[in-house]
């Protein structure tokens, strides 16, 4: 934890020169809030559907509802998505920047052997424009392994197979790093910087 706090401190000390501390802090806070409420919304929906419909039906409902719930999180210029190094929905495949961050998360996750949330943010240039990008790790709980685990019920596996013939998102255990929320927001020109926690 101390190392994380130090990193955050270094990031916030370094970034003011480039972006402006207030702007960075505001962007990170906003991104955190959006990721947290999206996470809560997804978990709440998943629990409700699993409870009411059972796992097989829940796969189909997730298939239809999850992309909508994620899209609904887009607001105030932010674009929000989920991504992973092993995707179920091919539309969630990471871009180059996301791949690097996910690889770094995987390395840090293995080194720290904990399911604490990992974060990374940076201002990157995209098509000649500065864009603030933020990612936060997603770890699996036991419930998630019903559809992402090693031993998936046969009917559930069949349902997954029919909807996602290229599914890579199985074989996980509770506590494993599954992927990340990835948020981005275009900025006014002349911004730059990066940080991790
Ligand atoms: C009922 C089955 C089911 C359960 C339980 C479930 N998922 Fe999923 N998960 C899915 C489906 C289906 C998708 C693909 C949704 C889509 O098409 O966008 C998915 C996609 C994802 C993605 C997006 C990346 C990708 O691979 O496309 C993440 C991240 C994710 N799940 C994490 C979790 C976490 C964390 C939990 C537990 C809190 C969980 N899932 C529980 C079925 C499930």
CSV table of C-alpha atoms and ligand atoms in Angstrom, one decimal:
chain,number,residue,atom,x,y,z
A,1,UNK,CA,0.0,0.0,0.0
A,2,UNK,CA,2.9,2.4,0.9
A,3,UNK,CA,4.4,1.9,-2.5
A,4,UNK,CA,1.1,2.6,-4.2
A,5,UNK,CA,0.7,5.8,-2.2
A,6,UNK,CA,4.2,6.9,-3.1
A,7,UNK,CA,3.6,6.2,-6.8
A,8,UNK,CA,0.4,8.2,-6.6
A,9,UNK,CA,2.2,11.0,-4.9
A,10,UNK,CA,5.0,11.0,-7.5
A,11,UNK,CA,2.4,10.9,-10.3
A,12,UNK,CA,0.5,13.9,-8.8
A,13,UNK,CA,3.8,15.8,-8.2
A,14,UNK,CA,5.0,15.2,-11.7
A,15,UNK,CA,1.8,15.8,-13.7
A,16,UNK,CA,1.2,19.4,-12.7
A,17,UNK,CA,4.0,20.6,-14.9
A,18,UNK,CA,2.3,19.0,-17.9
A,19,UNK,CA,-1.4,18.9,-17.4
A,20,UNK,CA,-2.2,20.9,-14.3
A,21,UNK,CA,-2.7,19.1,-11.0
A,22,UNK,CA,-6.3,20.2,-10.6
A,23,UNK,CA,-7.3,19.0,-14.0
A,24,UNK,CA,-5.6,15.7,-13.6
A,25,UNK,CA,-7.1,15.1,-10.1
A,26,UNK,CA,-10.5,16.0,-11.4
A,27,UNK,CA,-10.1,13.7,-14.4
A,28,UNK,CA,-8.9,10.8,-12.3
A,29,UNK,CA,-11.7,11.3,-9.8
A,30,UNK,CA,-14.3,11.5,-12.5
A,31,UNK,CA,-13.0,8.3,-14.2
A,32,UNK,CA,-13.0,6.5,-10.8
A,33,UNK,CA,-16.5,7.5,-10.1
A,34,UNK,CA,-17.7,6.4,-13.6
A,35,UNK,CA,-15.9,3.0,-13.3
A,36,UNK,CA,-17.2,2.4,-9.8
A,37,UNK,CA,-20.8,3.1,-10.6
A,38,UNK,CA,-20.6,1.0,-13.8
A,39,UNK,CA,-19.1,-1.8,-11.8
A,40,UNK,CA,-21.9,-1.6,-9.2
A,41,UNK,CA,-24.5,-1.4,-11.9
A,42,UNK,CA,-23.1,-4.5,-13.7
A,43,UNK,CA,-22.8,-6.5,-10.4
A,44,UNK,CA,-26.3,-5.6,-9.3
A,45,UNK,CA,-27.8,-6.6,-12.6
A,46,UNK,CA,-25.8,-9.8,-12.8
A,47,UNK,CA,-26.9,-10.8,-9.3
A,48,UNK,CA,-30.6,-10.0,-10.0
A,49,UNK,CA,-30.6,-12.0,-13.2
A,50,UNK,CA,-28.7,-15.0,-11.7
A,51,UNK,CA,-31.2,-15.1,-8.8
A,52,UNK,CA,-34.3,-14.8,-11.0
A,53,UNK,CA,-33.4,-16.7,-14.1
A,54,UNK,CA,-30.5,-19.0,-13.3
A,55,UNK,CA,-27.0,-19.1,-15.0
A,56,UNK,CA,-28.0,-20.4,-18.5
A,57,UNK,CA,-30.6,-17.6,-19.0
A,58,UNK,CA,-28.2,-15.1,-17.4
A,59,UNK,CA,-25.7,-15.7,-20.2
A,60,UNK,CA,-28.2,-14.6,-22.8
A,61,UNK,CA,-29.3,-11.7,-20.7
A,62,UNK,CA,-25.7,-10.6,-20.2
A,63,UNK,CA,-25.1,-10.9,-23.9
A,64,UNK,CA,-28.0,-8.5,-24.6
A,65,UNK,CA,-27.8,-6.2,-21.5
A,66,UNK,CA,-24.1,-5.9,-20.7
A,67,UNK,CA,-23.1,-3.9,-23.8
A,68,UNK,CA,-26.0,-1.5,-23.2
A,69,UNK,CA,-25.2,-1.0,-19.5
A,70,UNK,CA,-21.6,-0.2,-20.4
A,71,UNK,CA,-22.7,2.2,-23.2
A,72,UNK,CA,-25.0,4.0,-20.8
A,73,UNK,CA,-21.9,4.9,-18.7
A,74,UNK,CA,-20.7,7.2,-21.5
A,75,UNK,CA,-21.2,10.8,-20.4
A,76,UNK,CA,-19.7,14.3,-20.4
A,77,UNK,CA,-17.3,13.4,-23.2
A,78,UNK,CA,-16.2,10.1,-21.7
A,79,UNK,CA,-16.2,6.9,-23.7
A,80,UNK,CA,-16.4,3.8,-21.4
A,81,UNK,CA,-15.6,0.2,-22.3
A,82,UNK,CA,-14.5,-3.1,-20.8
A,83,UNK,CA,-11.5,-4.9,-22.2
A,84,UNK,CA,-9.3,-7.9,-21.5
A,85,UNK,CA,-6.3,-9.9,-22.9
A,86,UNK,CA,-8.7,-12.8,-23.2
A,87,UNK,CA,-12.1,-11.5,-24.5
A,88,UNK,CA,-15.5,-13.1,-24.7
A,89,UNK,CA,-17.1,-10.4,-26.9
A,90,UNK,CA,-14.6,-9.6,-29.7
A,91,UNK,CA,-15.7,-6.0,-29.6
A,92,UNK,CA,-14.0,-5.8,-26.2
A,93,UNK,CA,-10.6,-6.6,-27.7
A,94,UNK,CA,-7.9,-4.2,-26.5
A,95,UNK,CA,-6.2,-1.5,-28.7
A,96,UNK,CA,-2.4,-1.1,-28.5
A,97,UNK,CA,-2.4,1.2,-25.5
A,98,UNK,CA,-4.9,-1.0,-23.6
A,99,UNK,CA,-2.9,-4.1,-24.4
A,100,UNK,CA,0.3,-2.5,-22.8
A,101,UNK,CA,-1.6,-1.5,-19.7
A,102,UNK,CA,-3.3,-4.9,-19.4
A,103,UNK,CA,0.1,-6.6,-19.7
A,104,UNK,CA,1.5,-4.3,-17.0
A,105,UNK,CA,-1.6,-5.0,-14.8
A,106,UNK,CA,-1.0,-8.7,-15.3
A,107,UNK,CA,2.7,-8.3,-14.3
A,108,UNK,CA,1.9,-6.2,-11.2
A,109,UNK,CA,-1.0,-8.5,-10.2
A,110,UNK,CA,1.3,-11.6,-10.3
A,111,UNK,CA,4.0,-9.7,-8.4
A,112,UNK,CA,1.7,-8.4,-5.7
A,113,UNK,CA,-0.4,-11.6,-5.4
A,114,UNK,CA,-3.4,-9.6,-4.3
A,115,UNK,CA,-6.7,-8.6,-5.9
A,116,UNK,CA,-6.4,-5.0,-5.0
A,117,UNK,CA,-7.5,-2.7,-7.8
A,118,UNK,CA,-4.8,-1.5,-10.2
A,119,UNK,CA,-5.1,1.8,-12.0
A,120,UNK,CA,-3.2,3.6,-14.8
A,121,UNK,CA,-3.8,6.8,-16.5
A,122,UNK,CA,-2.1,8.9,-19.1
A,123,UNK,CA,-2.6,11.7,-21.7
A,124,UNK,CA,-1.9,10.2,-25.1
A,125,UNK,CA,-2.0,11.7,-28.5
A,126,UNK,CA,-4.7,10.2,-30.8
A,127,UNK,CA,-5.1,11.6,-34.3
A,128,UNK,CA,-3.1,14.7,-33.4
A,129,UNK,CA,-5.3,15.4,-30.3
A,130,UNK,CA,-4.5,14.8,-26.6
A,131,UNK,CA,-6.8,12.3,-25.0
A,132,UNK,CA,-7.0,11.4,-21.3
A,133,UNK,CA,-7.1,7.7,-20.8
A,134,UNK,CA,-7.7,5.7,-17.6
A,135,UNK,CA,-7.9,2.0,-16.8
A,136,UNK,CA,-8.9,0.1,-13.7
A,137,UNK,CA,-8.5,-3.6,-13.2
A,138,UNK,CA,-11.4,-6.0,-12.8
A,139,UNK,CA,-10.9,-9.1,-10.6
A,140,UNK,CA,-13.2,-12.1,-10.4
A,141,UNK,CA,-15.3,-13.1,-7.5
A,142,UNK,CA,-16.5,-16.7,-7.0
A,143,UNK,CA,-19.9,-16.0,-8.7
A,144,UNK,CA,-18.1,-14.8,-11.8
A,145,UNK,CA,-16.5,-18.3,-12.2
A,146,UNK,CA,-19.9,-19.8,-13.1
A,147,UNK,CA,-19.4,-18.2,-16.5
A,148,UNK,CA,-15.6,-17.5,-16.6
A,149,UNK,CA,-14.2,-20.4,-14.5
A,150,UNK,CA,-12.5,-23.7,-15.1
A,151,UNK,CA,-15.5,-25.9,-14.5
A,152,UNK,CA,-18.5,-24.5,-16.2
A,153,UNK,CA,-21.8,-26.3,-16.1
A,154,UNK,CA,-22.4,-28.1,-19.4
A,155,UNK,CA,-25.6,-26.2,-20.4
A,156,UNK,CA,-23.9,-22.9,-19.5
A,157,UNK,CA,-20.9,-23.9,-21.6
A,158,UNK,CA,-23.2,-24.8,-24.5
A,159,UNK,CA,-25.0,-21.4,-24.3
A,160,UNK,CA,-21.6,-19.6,-24.2
A,161,UNK,CA,-20.4,-21.5,-27.2
A,162,UNK,CA,-23.4,-20.7,-29.3
A,163,UNK,CA,-23.2,-17.0,-28.6
A,164,UNK,CA,-19.4,-16.7,-28.5
A,165,UNK,CA,-17.7,-19.2,-30.7
A,166,UNK,CA,-14.4,-17.4,-30.2
A,167,UNK,CA,-14.7,-17.1,-26.4
A,168,UNK,CA,-11.4,-16.9,-24.6
A,169,UNK,CA,-12.7,-15.8,-21.3
A,170,UNK,CA,-12.8,-19.1,-19.3
A,171,UNK,CA,-10.4,-21.0,-17.1
A,172,UNK,CA,-10.2,-18.3,-14.4
A,173,UNK,CA,-10.4,-18.7,-10.6
A,174,UNK,CA,-11.9,-16.4,-8.0
A,175,UNK,CA,-9.4,-13.6,-7.3
A,176,UNK,CA,-7.9,-13.7,-10.8
A,177,UNK,CA,-7.4,-10.6,-12.9
A,178,UNK,CA,-10.0,-10.7,-15.6
A,179,UNK,CA,-9.6,-7.4,-17.5
A,180,UNK,CA,-10.2,-3.7,-17.0
A,181,UNK,CA,-12.6,-0.8,-17.4
A,182,UNK,CA,-11.1,1.6,-19.9
A,183,UNK,CA,-12.2,5.2,-20.1
A,184,UNK,CA,-11.1,8.0,-22.4
A,185,UNK,CA,-11.9,11.6,-22.9
A,186,UNK,CA,-10.5,14.1,-25.5
A,187,UNK,CA,-8.8,17.1,-24.0
A,188,UNK,CA,-8.0,20.6,-25.1
A,189,UNK,CA,-4.6,20.7,-27.0
A,190,UNK,CA,-1.2,21.1,-25.1
A,191,UNK,CA,-1.9,18.5,-22.4
A,192,UNK,CA,0.5,15.6,-21.6
A,193,UNK,CA,1.4,13.3,-18.7
A,194,UNK,CA,0.9,9.8,-17.1
A,195,UNK,CA,0.4,8.1,-13.8
A,196,UNK,CA,-0.2,4.8,-12.1
A,197,UNK,CA,-1.5,3.5,-8.8
B,1,LIG,C1,-24.1,-15.5,-16.4
B,1,LIG,C2,-22.8,-15.6,-16.9
B,1,LIG,C3,-21.8,-14.6,-16.5
B,1,LIG,C4,-21.4,-14.3,-15.2
B,1,LIG,C5,-21.9,-14.9,-13.9
B,1,LIG,C6,-20.3,-13.3,-15.3
B,1,LIG,N1,-20.1,-13.0,-16.7
B,1,LIG,FE1,-18.7,-11.7,-17.4
B,1,LIG,N2,-19.4,-12.0,-19.3
B,1,LIG,C7,-20.5,-12.8,-19.6
B,1,LIG,C8,-20.9,-12.6,-21.0
B,1,LIG,C9,-22.0,-13.3,-21.7
B,1,LIG,C10,-20.0,-11.6,-21.4
B,1,LIG,C11,-20.0,-11.0,-22.8
B,1,LIG,C12,-21.0,-9.8,-22.8
B,1,LIG,C13,-21.0,-9.1,-24.1
B,1,LIG,O1,-21.3,-9.7,-25.1
B,1,LIG,O2,-20.7,-7.9,-24.1
B,1,LIG,C14,-19.1,-11.3,-20.4
B,1,LIG,C15,-18.1,-10.3,-20.5
B,1,LIG,C16,-17.3,-9.9,-19.4
B,1,LIG,C17,-16.3,-8.9,-19.5
B,1,LIG,C18,-15.9,-8.0,-20.8
B,1,LIG,C19,-14.7,-8.5,-21.5
B,1,LIG,C20,-15.0,-9.6,-22.5
B,1,LIG,O3,-14.4,-10.7,-22.3
B,1,LIG,O4,-15.8,-9.4,-23.4
B,1,LIG,C21,-15.8,-8.8,-18.3
B,1,LIG,C22,-14.6,-7.8,-17.9
B,1,LIG,C23,-16.5,-9.7,-17.4
B,1,LIG,N3,-17.4,-10.4,-18.1
B,1,LIG,C24,-16.2,-9.8,-16.1
B,1,LIG,C25,-17.1,-10.5,-15.2
B,1,LIG,C26,-17.0,-10.4,-13.7
B,1,LIG,C27,-16.0,-9.6,-13.0
B,1,LIG,C28,-18.0,-11.2,-13.3
B,1,LIG,C29,-18.4,-11.4,-11.8
B,1,LIG,C30,-18.6,-10.2,-11.0
B,1,LIG,C31,-18.7,-11.8,-14.4
B,1,LIG,N4,-18.1,-11.3,-15.6
B,1,LIG,C32,-19.7,-12.7,-14.3
B,1,LIG,C33,-21.1,-13.7,-18.8
B,1,LIG,C34,-21.0,-13.8,-17.4
